[in-house]
mmCIF file of C-alpha atoms in Angstrom:
data_model
loop_
_atom_site.group_PDB
_atom_site.id
_atom_site.type_symbol
_atom_site.label_atom_id
_atom_site.label_comp_id
_atom_site.label_asym_id
_atom_site.label_seq_id
_atom_site.Cartn_x
_atom_site.Cartn_y
_atom_site.Cartn_z
ATOM 1 C CA MET A 1 10.873 -17.764 15.002
ATOM 2 C CA MET A 2 11.412 -21.326 16.477
ATOM 3 C CA LEU A 3 8.387 -22.146 14.915
ATOM 4 C CA ILE A 4 9.693 -21.452 11.220
ATOM 5 C CA PRO A 5 11.226 -24.376 9.497
ATOM 6 C CA GLN A 6 14.930 -23.901 9.432
ATOM 7 C CA PRO A 7 14.683 -23.847 4.900
ATOM 8 C CA LEU A 8 12.330 -21.249 5.466
ATOM 9 C CA MET A 9 14.339 -18.975 7.603
ATOM 10 C CA GLU A 10 17.297 -19.393 5.042
ATOM 11 C CA ASP A 11 14.617 -18.312 2.480
ATOM 12 C CA PHE A 12 13.989 -15.859 4.310
ATOM 13 C CA SER A 13 17.967 -14.577 4.450
ATOM 14 C CA GLU A 14 18.065 -15.084 0.897
ATOM 15 C CA ASP A 15 14.741 -12.771 0.001
ATOM 16 C CA TYR A 16 16.600 -9.815 2.551
ATOM 17 C CA LYS A 17 19.603 -10.205 0.040
ATOM 18 C CA ILE A 18 17.338 -9.650 -2.937
ATOM 19 C CA ILE A 19 16.086 -6.682 -1.565
ATOM 20 C CA GLU A 20 19.202 -5.441 -0.569
ATOM 21 C CA GLU A 21 20.453 -6.028 -3.725
ATOM 22 C CA LYS A 22 17.513 -4.430 -5.503
ATOM 23 C CA LEU A 23 17.568 -1.658 -3.341
ATOM 24 C CA ASN A 24 21.640 -1.331 -4.493
ATOM 25 C CA ILE A 25 22.040 -0.393 -0.749
ATOM 26 C CA LYS A 26 24.861 1.025 0.573
ATOM 27 C CA ASN A 27 26.393 1.514 4.332
ATOM 28 C CA ASN A 28 23.939 -1.342 4.976
ATOM 29 C CA ASN A 29 24.191 -0.740 9.212
ATOM 30 C CA ILE A 30 23.254 2.828 8.844
ATOM 31 C CA PHE A 31 20.435 1.862 6.582
ATOM 32 C CA PHE A 32 19.205 -0.389 8.935
ATOM 33 C CA VAL A 33 19.437 1.836 12.099
ATOM 34 C CA LEU A 34 17.583 4.736 10.317
ATOM 35 C CA ALA A 35 14.592 2.140 8.990
ATOM 36 C CA LEU A 36 13.809 0.745 12.461
ATOM 37 C CA ILE A 37 13.875 4.523 13.709
ATOM 38 C CA SER A 38 11.405 5.308 10.753
ATOM 39 C CA PHE A 39 9.171 2.561 11.707
ATOM 40 C CA ILE A 40 9.258 3.249 15.677
ATOM 41 C CA VAL A 41 8.692 7.057 14.982
ATOM 42 C CA PHE A 42 5.600 6.474 13.024
ATOM 43 C CA PRO A 43 2.681 8.228 15.160
ATOM 44 C CA VAL A 44 -0.172 5.762 14.005
ATOM 45 C CA TYR A 45 1.621 3.157 14.834
ATOM 46 C CA HIS A 46 1.701 3.756 18.663
ATOM 47 C CA ALA A 47 -1.675 5.494 18.561
ATOM 48 C CA THR A 48 -3.845 2.531 18.576
ATOM 49 C CA ALA A 49 -1.828 0.991 21.305
ATOM 50 C CA ILE A 50 -2.498 3.848 23.443
ATOM 51 C CA TYR A 51 -5.405 4.013 23.087
ATOM 52 C CA GLY A 52 -6.348 -0.017 23.641
ATOM 53 C CA GLN A 53 -7.132 -0.953 19.881
ATOM 54 C CA PRO A 54 -5.845 -4.426 19.019
ATOM 55 C CA ASP A 55 -5.178 -3.347 15.642
ATOM 56 C CA PHE A 56 -1.545 -3.001 15.639
ATOM 57 C CA PHE A 57 -1.112 -7.056 16.164
ATOM 58 C CA GLY A 58 -2.067 -7.930 12.528
ATOM 59 C CA LEU A 59 1.051 -5.856 11.454
ATOM 60 C CA ALA A 60 2.704 -8.905 12.523
ATOM 61 C CA PHE A 61 1.116 -11.300 9.922
ATOM 62 C CA ILE A 62 1.016 -8.304 7.446
ATOM 63 C CA PHE A 63 4.849 -8.134 7.625
ATOM 64 C CA LEU A 64 4.905 -12.261 7.262
ATOM 65 C CA ILE A 65 3.050 -12.035 4.224
ATOM 66 C CA ILE A 66 5.215 -10.104 2.667
ATOM 67 C CA ALA A 67 8.252 -11.901 3.721
ATOM 68 C CA LEU A 68 6.521 -15.623 2.654
ATOM 69 C CA THR A 69 5.762 -14.188 -0.847
ATOM 70 C CA THR A 70 8.767 -11.764 -1.659
ATOM 71 C CA ASN A 71 10.858 -13.819 -4.296
ATOM 72 C CA TYR A 72 8.487 -16.747 -4.485
ATOM 73 C CA ASN A 73 7.012 -16.569 -7.815
ATOM 74 C CA PHE A 74 4.464 -19.680 -7.926
ATOM 75 C CA LYS A 75 6.847 -21.755 -10.856
ATOM 76 C CA GLU A 76 7.213 -24.842 -7.790
ATOM 77 C CA ILE A 77 4.871 -25.815 -5.507
ATOM 78 C CA ASP A 78 6.713 -24.832 -1.743
ATOM 79 C CA TYR A 79 3.866 -26.552 0.380
ATOM 80 C CA VAL A 80 5.414 -25.221 3.794
ATOM 81 C CA ARG A 81 5.347 -21.845 2.535
ATOM 82 C CA LEU A 82 1.623 -22.065 0.909
ATOM 83 C CA ILE A 83 0.292 -23.672 4.217
ATOM 84 C CA LEU A 84 2.394 -20.595 6.392
ATOM 85 C CA ILE A 85 0.359 -17.963 4.092
ATOM 86 C CA PHE A 86 -2.871 -19.459 4.302
ATOM 87 C CA LEU A 87 -2.285 -19.205 7.973
ATOM 88 C CA THR A 88 -0.911 -15.703 8.396
ATOM 89 C CA THR A 89 -3.867 -14.575 6.151
ATOM 90 C CA PHE A 90 -5.830 -16.530 8.767
ATOM 91 C CA MET A 91 -4.669 -15.270 11.272
ATOM 92 C CA LEU A 92 -4.898 -11.451 9.785
ATOM 93 C CA ILE A 93 -8.542 -11.665 9.062
ATOM 94 C CA ILE A 94 -9.467 -12.766 12.619
ATOM 95 C CA THR A 95 -7.454 -9.733 13.703
ATOM 96 C CA ARG A 96 -9.467 -6.902 12.527
ATOM 97 C CA ARG A 97 -12.254 -7.445 9.734
ATOM 98 C CA TRP A 98 -10.446 -4.230 7.615
ATOM 99 C CA TYR A 99 -7.324 -6.056 7.190
ATOM 100 C CA ILE A 100 -9.407 -8.147 4.444
ATOM 101 C CA TYR A 101 -9.013 -4.831 2.477
ATOM 102 C CA TRP A 102 -5.503 -4.924 2.417
ATOM 103 C CA ILE A 103 -5.376 -8.854 1.810
ATOM 104 C CA ILE A 104 -7.262 -8.099 -1.371
ATOM 105 C CA SER A 105 -5.603 -5.519 -2.566
ATOM 106 C CA TYR A 106 -2.136 -6.655 -1.557
ATOM 107 C CA PHE A 107 -2.779 -10.479 -3.473
ATOM 108 C CA ILE A 108 -4.175 -8.504 -6.569
ATOM 109 C CA CYS A 109 -1.194 -6.272 -6.864
ATOM 110 C CA TYR A 110 1.298 -9.312 -5.846
ATOM 111 C CA ILE A 111 -0.088 -11.472 -8.723
ATOM 112 C CA VAL A 112 0.130 -8.731 -11.498
ATOM 113 C CA ASN A 113 3.714 -8.475 -10.116
ATOM 114 C CA LEU A 114 4.140 -11.934 -11.063
ATOM 115 C CA TYR A 115 3.104 -11.825 -14.011
ATOM 116 C CA LEU A 116 4.839 -8.732 -15.021
ATOM 117 C CA THR A 117 8.284 -9.706 -13.695
ATOM 118 C CA ASN A 118 8.218 -13.733 -13.747
ATOM 119 C CA ILE A 119 7.142 -14.942 -17.109
ATOM 120 C CA LYS A 120 9.319 -15.206 -19.759
ATOM 121 C CA SER A 121 7.881 -17.816 -21.942
ATOM 122 C CA LYS A 122 4.248 -19.257 -22.433
ATOM 123 C CA GLU A 123 5.411 -22.183 -20.237
ATOM 124 C CA ASP A 124 5.669 -20.312 -17.266
ATOM 125 C CA LEU A 125 2.544 -18.489 -17.929
ATOM 126 C CA ILE A 126 0.556 -21.922 -17.869
ATOM 127 C CA LYS A 127 2.907 -23.059 -14.918
ATOM 128 C CA ILE A 128 2.298 -19.648 -12.828
ATOM 129 C CA THR A 129 -1.513 -19.404 -13.487
ATOM 130 C CA LYS A 130 -2.230 -22.934 -13.200
ATOM 131 C CA ASN A 131 -0.617 -22.766 -9.096
ATOM 132 C CA ILE A 132 -2.235 -19.782 -8.441
ATOM 133 C CA PHE A 133 -5.447 -20.738 -9.481
ATOM 134 C CA ILE A 134 -5.219 -24.182 -7.811
ATOM 135 C CA TYR A 135 -3.735 -22.606 -4.583
ATOM 136 C CA GLY A 136 -6.870 -19.742 -4.804
ATOM 137 C CA ILE A 137 -9.400 -22.344 -5.065
ATOM 138 C CA ILE A 138 -7.863 -24.331 -2.088
ATOM 139 C CA VAL A 139 -7.714 -21.442 0.071
ATOM 140 C CA ILE A 140 -10.605 -19.693 -0.502
ATOM 141 C CA ILE A 141 -12.413 -22.862 0.186
ATOM 142 C CA LEU A 142 -10.673 -23.276 3.540
ATOM 143 C CA LEU A 143 -11.190 -19.901 4.848
ATOM 144 C CA ILE A 144 -15.065 -19.967 3.756
ATOM 145 C CA VAL A 145 -14.851 -23.224 5.852
ATOM 146 C CA SER A 146 -13.101 -22.325 8.701
ATOM 147 C CA LEU A 147 -14.624 -18.513 8.941
ATOM 148 C CA PHE A 148 -18.191 -19.629 8.024
ATOM 149 C CA PRO A 149 -20.069 -18.057 11.139
ATOM 150 C CA MET A 150 -17.995 -14.568 10.519
ATOM 151 C CA ILE A 151 -19.167 -14.825 6.704
ATOM 152 C CA LYS A 152 -22.671 -15.891 7.418
ATOM 153 C CA ASN A 153 -23.152 -12.988 9.881
ATOM 154 C CA ILE A 154 -21.566 -10.302 6.885
ATOM 155 C CA LEU A 155 -24.290 -11.518 4.536
ATOM 156 C CA LYS A 156 -26.762 -11.385 6.969
ATOM 157 C CA SER A 157 -26.086 -7.892 8.223
ATOM 158 C CA SER A 158 -25.656 -4.885 5.913
ATOM 159 C CA ILE A 159 -22.600 -3.466 6.642
ATOM 160 C CA GLY A 160 -22.892 -0.309 4.343
ATOM 161 C CA ASP A 161 -25.965 0.578 6.605
ATOM 162 C CA TYR A 162 -24.294 -0.381 9.845
ATOM 163 C CA SER A 163 -21.336 1.464 9.113
ATOM 164 C CA ALA A 164 -23.182 5.041 7.733
ATOM 165 C CA PHE A 165 -22.332 6.638 10.755
ATOM 166 C CA TYR A 166 -18.310 6.425 9.928
ATOM 167 C CA LEU A 167 -19.113 7.302 5.624
ATOM 168 C CA THR A 168 -18.532 11.087 6.509
ATOM 169 C CA SER A 169 -16.308 12.422 3.692
ATOM 170 C CA GLY A 170 -15.533 9.475 0.540
ATOM 171 C CA PHE A 171 -12.238 8.628 -1.153
ATOM 172 C CA LYS A 172 -11.487 12.356 -1.746
ATOM 173 C CA GLY A 173 -12.294 12.959 1.781
ATOM 174 C CA GLU A 174 -10.029 10.361 2.675
ATOM 175 C CA ILE A 175 -6.805 11.343 0.687
ATOM 176 C CA ILE A 176 -6.868 14.443 2.725
ATOM 177 C CA ASN A 177 -7.280 13.291 6.018
ATOM 178 C CA GLN A 178 -4.338 10.542 5.123
ATOM 179 C CA ILE A 179 -2.273 13.212 4.419
ATOM 180 C CA ARG A 180 -3.174 15.222 8.055
ATOM 181 C CA ILE A 181 -2.339 11.791 9.189
ATOM 182 C CA ILE A 182 0.901 11.231 7.918
ATOM 183 C CA GLY A 183 1.949 15.193 8.236
ATOM 184 C CA TYR A 184 2.996 17.394 5.274
ATOM 185 C CA LEU A 185 7.030 17.210 5.956
ATOM 186 C CA PRO A 186 7.048 13.050 6.278
ATOM 187 C CA LEU A 187 4.495 13.162 3.572
ATOM 188 C CA LEU A 188 7.309 14.996 1.419
ATOM 189 C CA LEU A 189 10.043 12.142 2.370
ATOM 190 C CA THR A 190 7.521 9.496 1.094
ATOM 191 C CA ILE A 191 6.878 11.567 -2.305
ATOM 192 C CA ILE A 192 10.460 11.775 -2.826
ATOM 193 C CA GLY A 193 11.224 8.299 -1.953
ATOM 194 C CA ILE A 194 8.512 7.423 -4.731
ATOM 195 C CA ILE A 195 9.794 9.552 -7.470
ATOM 196 C CA TYR A 196 13.170 7.428 -6.627
ATOM 197 C CA GLY A 197 11.306 4.134 -7.188
ATOM 198 C CA LEU A 198 9.523 5.146 -9.879
ATOM 199 C CA ASN A 199 12.853 6.185 -11.543
ATOM 200 C CA LYS A 200 14.988 3.092 -10.804
ATOM 201 C CA LYS A 201 14.262 0.427 -13.679
ATOM 202 C CA ASP A 202 14.205 -2.731 -10.810
ATOM 203 C CA LEU A 203 12.169 -0.868 -8.478
ATOM 204 C CA ARG A 204 9.510 1.024 -10.779
ATOM 205 C CA ILE A 205 7.169 -2.145 -11.145
ATOM 206 C CA LYS A 206 6.769 -2.256 -7.151
ATOM 207 C CA THR A 207 7.059 1.109 -6.465
ATOM 208 C CA LEU A 208 3.853 1.393 -8.597
ATOM 209 C CA LEU A 209 2.368 -1.274 -7.522
ATOM 210 C CA SER A 210 2.506 0.092 -3.738
ATOM 211 C CA ILE A 211 0.683 3.130 -5.026
ATOM 212 C CA VAL A 212 -1.585 1.279 -6.490
ATOM 213 C CA GLN A 213 -2.173 -0.785 -3.402
ATOM 214 C CA CYS A 214 -2.626 1.969 -1.687
ATOM 215 C CA PHE A 215 -5.465 3.685 -3.419
ATOM 216 C CA LEU A 216 -7.313 0.509 -3.981
ATOM 217 C CA ILE A 217 -7.003 -0.379 -0.433
ATOM 218 C CA ILE A 218 -8.800 3.254 0.208
ATOM 219 C CA PHE A 219 -11.227 2.582 -2.341
ATOM 220 C CA LEU A 220 -12.438 -0.505 -1.016
ATOM 221 C CA PHE A 221 -12.698 1.302 2.469
ATOM 222 C CA THR A 222 -14.406 4.298 1.706
ATOM 223 C CA ARG A 223 -17.175 2.009 0.032
ATOM 224 C CA ILE A 224 -18.505 1.089 3.418
ATOM 225 C CA GLN A 225 -16.729 4.055 5.856
ATOM 226 C CA ASN A 226 -14.143 6.399 6.135
ATOM 227 C CA MET A 227 -10.853 5.588 7.899
ATOM 228 C CA GLY A 228 -9.710 6.103 11.941
ATOM 229 C CA HIS A 229 -6.228 6.200 12.796
ATOM 230 C CA HIS A 230 -6.367 2.705 13.689
ATOM 231 C CA HIS A 231 -7.766 1.399 10.329
ATOM 232 C CA THR A 232 -4.732 3.505 8.763
ATOM 233 C CA LEU A 233 -2.434 1.011 10.029
ATOM 234 C CA VAL A 234 -3.666 -1.089 6.455
ATOM 235 C CA LEU A 235 -1.570 1.411 4.647
ATOM 236 C CA LEU A 236 1.091 1.580 6.868
ATOM 237 C CA PRO A 237 3.386 -1.219 4.925
ATOM 238 C CA THR A 238 3.028 1.318 1.743
ATOM 239 C CA TYR A 239 4.038 4.499 3.677
ATOM 240 C CA ILE A 240 7.063 2.926 5.299
ATOM 241 C CA TYR A 241 8.227 1.315 2.041
ATOM 242 C CA CYS A 242 7.938 5.109 0.049
ATOM 243 C CA LEU A 243 10.160 6.285 3.173
ATOM 244 C CA TYR A 244 12.848 3.214 2.531
ATOM 245 C CA LEU A 245 12.862 4.164 -0.867
ATOM 246 C CA CYS A 246 13.805 8.194 0.362
ATOM 247 C CA LEU A 247 16.606 6.800 2.924
ATOM 248 C CA ASN A 248 17.788 4.772 0.538
ATOM 249 C CA MET A 249 18.274 7.509 -2.029
ATOM 250 C CA ILE A 250 19.640 9.602 0.265
ATOM 251 C CA LEU A 251 22.577 6.775 1.443
ATOM 252 C CA ASN A 252 23.609 6.672 -2.582
ATOM 253 C CA GLU A 253 24.661 9.866 -2.105
ATOM 254 C CA THR A 254 28.140 11.294 -1.469
ATOM 255 C CA LYS A 255 29.401 10.807 1.709
ATOM 256 C CA THR A 256 29.159 14.088 3.101
ATOM 257 C CA MET A 257 25.916 15.012 1.786
ATOM 258 C CA ALA A 258 24.268 11.453 2.728
ATOM 259 C CA LYS A 259 25.720 12.413 6.391
ATOM 260 C CA ARG A 260 23.447 15.837 5.798
ATOM 261 C CA TYR A 261 20.382 14.349 4.239
ATOM 262 C CA CYS A 262 20.317 11.398 6.782
ATOM 263 C CA ILE A 263 20.494 14.128 9.612
ATOM 264 C CA LEU A 264 17.735 15.784 7.983
ATOM 265 C CA TYR A 265 15.578 12.597 7.196
ATOM 266 C CA SER A 266 16.015 11.826 11.192
ATOM 267 C CA LEU A 267 14.956 15.032 12.493
ATOM 268 C CA VAL A 268 11.773 15.202 10.317
ATOM 269 C CA LEU A 269 10.474 11.936 11.395
ATOM 270 C CA ILE A 270 11.920 12.440 15.061
ATOM 271 C CA THR A 271 10.443 16.020 15.278
ATOM 272 C CA ASN A 272 6.888 14.639 13.898
ATOM 273 C CA PHE A 273 6.960 11.782 16.630
ATOM 274 C CA ILE A 274 7.699 14.593 19.437
ATOM 275 C CA PHE A 275 4.957 17.105 18.350
ATOM 276 C CA SER A 276 2.208 14.214 18.381
ATOM 277 C CA ILE A 277 3.698 12.956 21.900
ATOM 278 C CA ASN A 278 3.455 16.500 23.036
ATOM 279 C CA ASN A 279 -0.320 16.821 21.310
ATOM 280 C CA ILE A 280 1.623 20.018 19.523
ATOM 281 C CA SER A 281 -1.486 20.667 16.723
ATOM 282 C CA THR A 282 0.418 22.385 13.538
ATOM 283 C CA ASP A 283 -2.330 21.075 11.104
ATOM 284 C CA ILE A 284 0.393 21.925 8.447
ATOM 285 C CA TYR A 285 4.063 20.610 9.220
ATOM 286 C CA PHE A 286 3.360 17.279 11.439
ATOM 287 C CA SER A 287 1.024 14.392 11.951
ATOM 288 C CA TYR A 288 -2.377 15.861 13.689
ATOM 289 C CA ILE A 289 -2.558 12.136 15.417
ATOM 290 C CA PRO A 290 -1.795 12.959 19.525
ATOM 291 C CA LEU A 291 0.129 10.449 21.440
ATOM 292 C CA LYS A 292 -0.756 12.020 24.861
ATOM 293 C CA VAL A 293 -4.175 10.461 26.647
ATOM 294 C CA ASN A 294 -5.156 14.007 28.990
ATOM 295 C CA ASN A 295 -6.328 13.644 32.515
ATOM 296 C CA ASP A 296 -9.896 13.770 32.618
ATOM 297 C CA GLN A 297 -10.339 16.270 35.464
ATOM 298 C CA TYR A 298 -14.176 15.196 35.737
ATOM 299 C CA TYR A 299 -13.851 11.836 36.467
ATOM 300 C CA GLU A 300 -15.605 12.015 40.383
ATOM 301 C CA ASN A 301 -18.338 13.934 38.275
ATOM 302 C CA TYR A 302 -18.785 10.735 36.146
ATOM 303 C CA VAL A 303 -18.970 8.437 38.924
ATOM 304 C CA GLU A 304 -22.046 10.854 40.338
ATOM 305 C CA VAL A 305 -23.713 10.730 37.382
ATOM 306 C CA ALA A 306 -23.614 7.418 36.971
ATOM 307 C CA LYS A 307 -24.165 6.287 40.625
ATOM 308 C CA TRP A 308 -27.613 8.650 40.436
ATOM 309 C CA LEU A 309 -28.796 7.128 37.139
ATOM 310 C CA THR A 310 -28.001 3.594 38.686
ATOM 311 C CA GLU A 311 -30.528 4.722 41.714
ATOM 312 C CA LYS A 312 -33.175 5.962 39.474
ATOM 313 C CA LEU A 313 -33.598 3.657 36.875
ATOM 314 C CA ASN A 314 -34.482 -0.156 36.628
ATOM 315 C CA GLU A 315 -32.871 -2.822 34.162
ATOM 316 C CA ASN A 316 -35.474 -1.796 31.797
ATOM 317 C CA GLU A 317 -35.572 1.901 31.959
ATOM 318 C CA SER A 318 -32.945 4.290 30.196
ATOM 319 C CA GLY A 319 -31.316 7.690 30.341
ATOM 320 C CA TYR A 320 -30.170 9.684 27.060
ATOM 321 C CA LEU A 321 -27.735 12.055 27.154
ATOM 322 C CA ILE A 322 -27.491 14.594 24.821
ATOM 323 C CA SER A 323 -23.640 15.038 23.227
ATOM 324 C CA HIS A 324 -21.933 16.347 20.725
ATOM 325 C CA ASN A 325 -18.092 16.296 21.819
ATOM 326 C CA THR A 326 -15.866 13.571 23.339
ATOM 327 C CA LYS A 327 -15.611 15.191 26.762
ATOM 328 C CA PHE A 328 -18.810 13.973 27.948
ATOM 329 C CA ASN A 329 -19.870 11.487 25.672
ATOM 330 C CA PRO A 330 -22.074 8.558 27.465
ATOM 331 C CA ASP A 331 -19.504 5.382 27.116
ATOM 332 C CA LYS A 332 -17.771 7.674 29.951
ATOM 333 C CA PHE A 333 -20.628 7.216 32.158
ATOM 334 C CA ARG A 334 -21.348 3.596 30.563
ATOM 335 C CA ASN A 335 -17.410 2.560 31.336
ATOM 336 C CA ILE A 336 -16.742 4.544 34.526
ATOM 337 C CA ASN A 337 -17.632 1.512 37.006
ATOM 338 C CA MET A 338 -15.841 -1.128 35.173
ATOM 339 C CA PRO A 339 -15.812 -4.135 35.707
ATOM 340 C CA ASP A 340 -19.306 -3.330 37.197
ATOM 341 C CA LYS A 341 -21.774 -2.964 34.202
ATOM 342 C CA THR A 342 -24.882 -2.345 35.843
ATOM 343 C CA ILE A 343 -25.539 1.262 34.390
ATOM 344 C CA PHE A 344 -24.052 -0.278 30.597
ATOM 345 C CA ASN A 345 -27.792 -0.985 29.457
ATOM 346 C CA ASN A 346 -29.083 1.855 30.825
ATOM 347 C CA LEU A 347 -27.437 4.525 28.685
ATOM 348 C CA PRO A 348 -27.208 3.882 24.547
ATOM 349 C CA TYR A 349 -23.525 3.685 23.282
ATOM 350 C CA GLY A 350 -22.354 6.501 21.723
ATOM 351 C CA SER A 351 -18.690 7.134 21.554
ATOM 352 C CA ALA A 352 -17.565 6.412 17.945
ATOM 353 C CA VAL A 353 -19.549 9.449 16.177
ATOM 354 C CA ILE A 354 -20.847 11.536 18.918
ATOM 355 C CA GLY A 355 -24.696 12.493 19.218
ATOM 356 C CA THR A 356 -25.759 10.498 16.027
ATOM 357 C CA HIS A 357 -25.831 7.325 17.633
ATOM 358 C CA SER A 358 -29.544 6.002 19.051
ATOM 359 C CA PHE A 359 -31.023 9.199 17.680
ATOM 360 C CA PRO A 360 -34.007 10.038 18.013
ATOM 361 C CA THR A 361 -36.025 7.132 19.038
ATOM 362 C CA SER A 362 -33.425 6.485 22.351
ATOM 363 C CA LEU A 363 -34.223 10.020 23.409
ATOM 364 C CA PHE A 364 -37.940 9.905 22.904
ATOM 365 C CA THR A 365 -37.888 6.445 24.791
ATOM 366 C CA ALA A 366 -35.418 7.833 27.568
ATOM 367 C CA LYS A 367 -37.133 8.246 31.402
ATOM 368 C CA TYR A 368 -34.226 10.771 31.988
ATOM 369 C CA VAL A 369 -32.528 13.061 29.308
#
């Protein structure tokens, strides 16, 4: 935080006050505590860390971008803020490539929001459009130059063909998948928040655009592939925003009712988290995301098979493991002796979509099956 200039820190403080006013938050301390709990106990946030995936680092840049763009309308040029927006956007892109979907959808909705809420005259229209256009052109040029190797590889490769293994159910199937990831009861809280946001005049546009952004991300994503739990982090800001709307509605009730609803709200989210930690599959009420990695009882068998393959195969020979479940997928054998990668190239990759990678070509060229 010390890297952020003091004037900008003051702007962040002002932005928070504006959010407070727009939400008409009562019991600010209670809201802050329950909002923090809502974020901490969201299962998908923890899943990426448990499985060693770096996606959650991108959330820091997402929330920085949101903080930097909140209450900034492009009527005046704020050079420090604009530089920081570019830098955080750049860092988000290189964190994980699919955060590009969030960037595209967020800035589309952000610009729409600017035009709907900040243009009071023709002068405002011209000034905002001019500043956005100039800044957008500069950012695009800088991103193309700085990320040219990545862009070149994307243009040379067929991302659609490469990711065809992961395109399992398209847009409609992804909506169903997201419902399972959230869980029915937590989803009910988000729907309550959406209804509340749409009914509040000051929150209506922001809430509507948040929903549009969420569906736009899913639409863009499913043009290439479907989403795993780690990809779902691009939707997390929208889910959290809807929960905060629900929480704010609760706190605006009478003191007695607010207390009861706060307890119920907390119980739903904490129970959902406990079910995920203990791998309790309900398939109805709570998230199916497991937050507990089971000990593998077959570890010694993996070592034995890997040793046998190492002895039988030279660097130009390969084996093929016919596998259609996660228990005995090829990557468990390939990585069992890490950092020793002797066997790494003797078996084809196969952990993402079991039984489909390198089939059937590797099957017919393998020395052992």
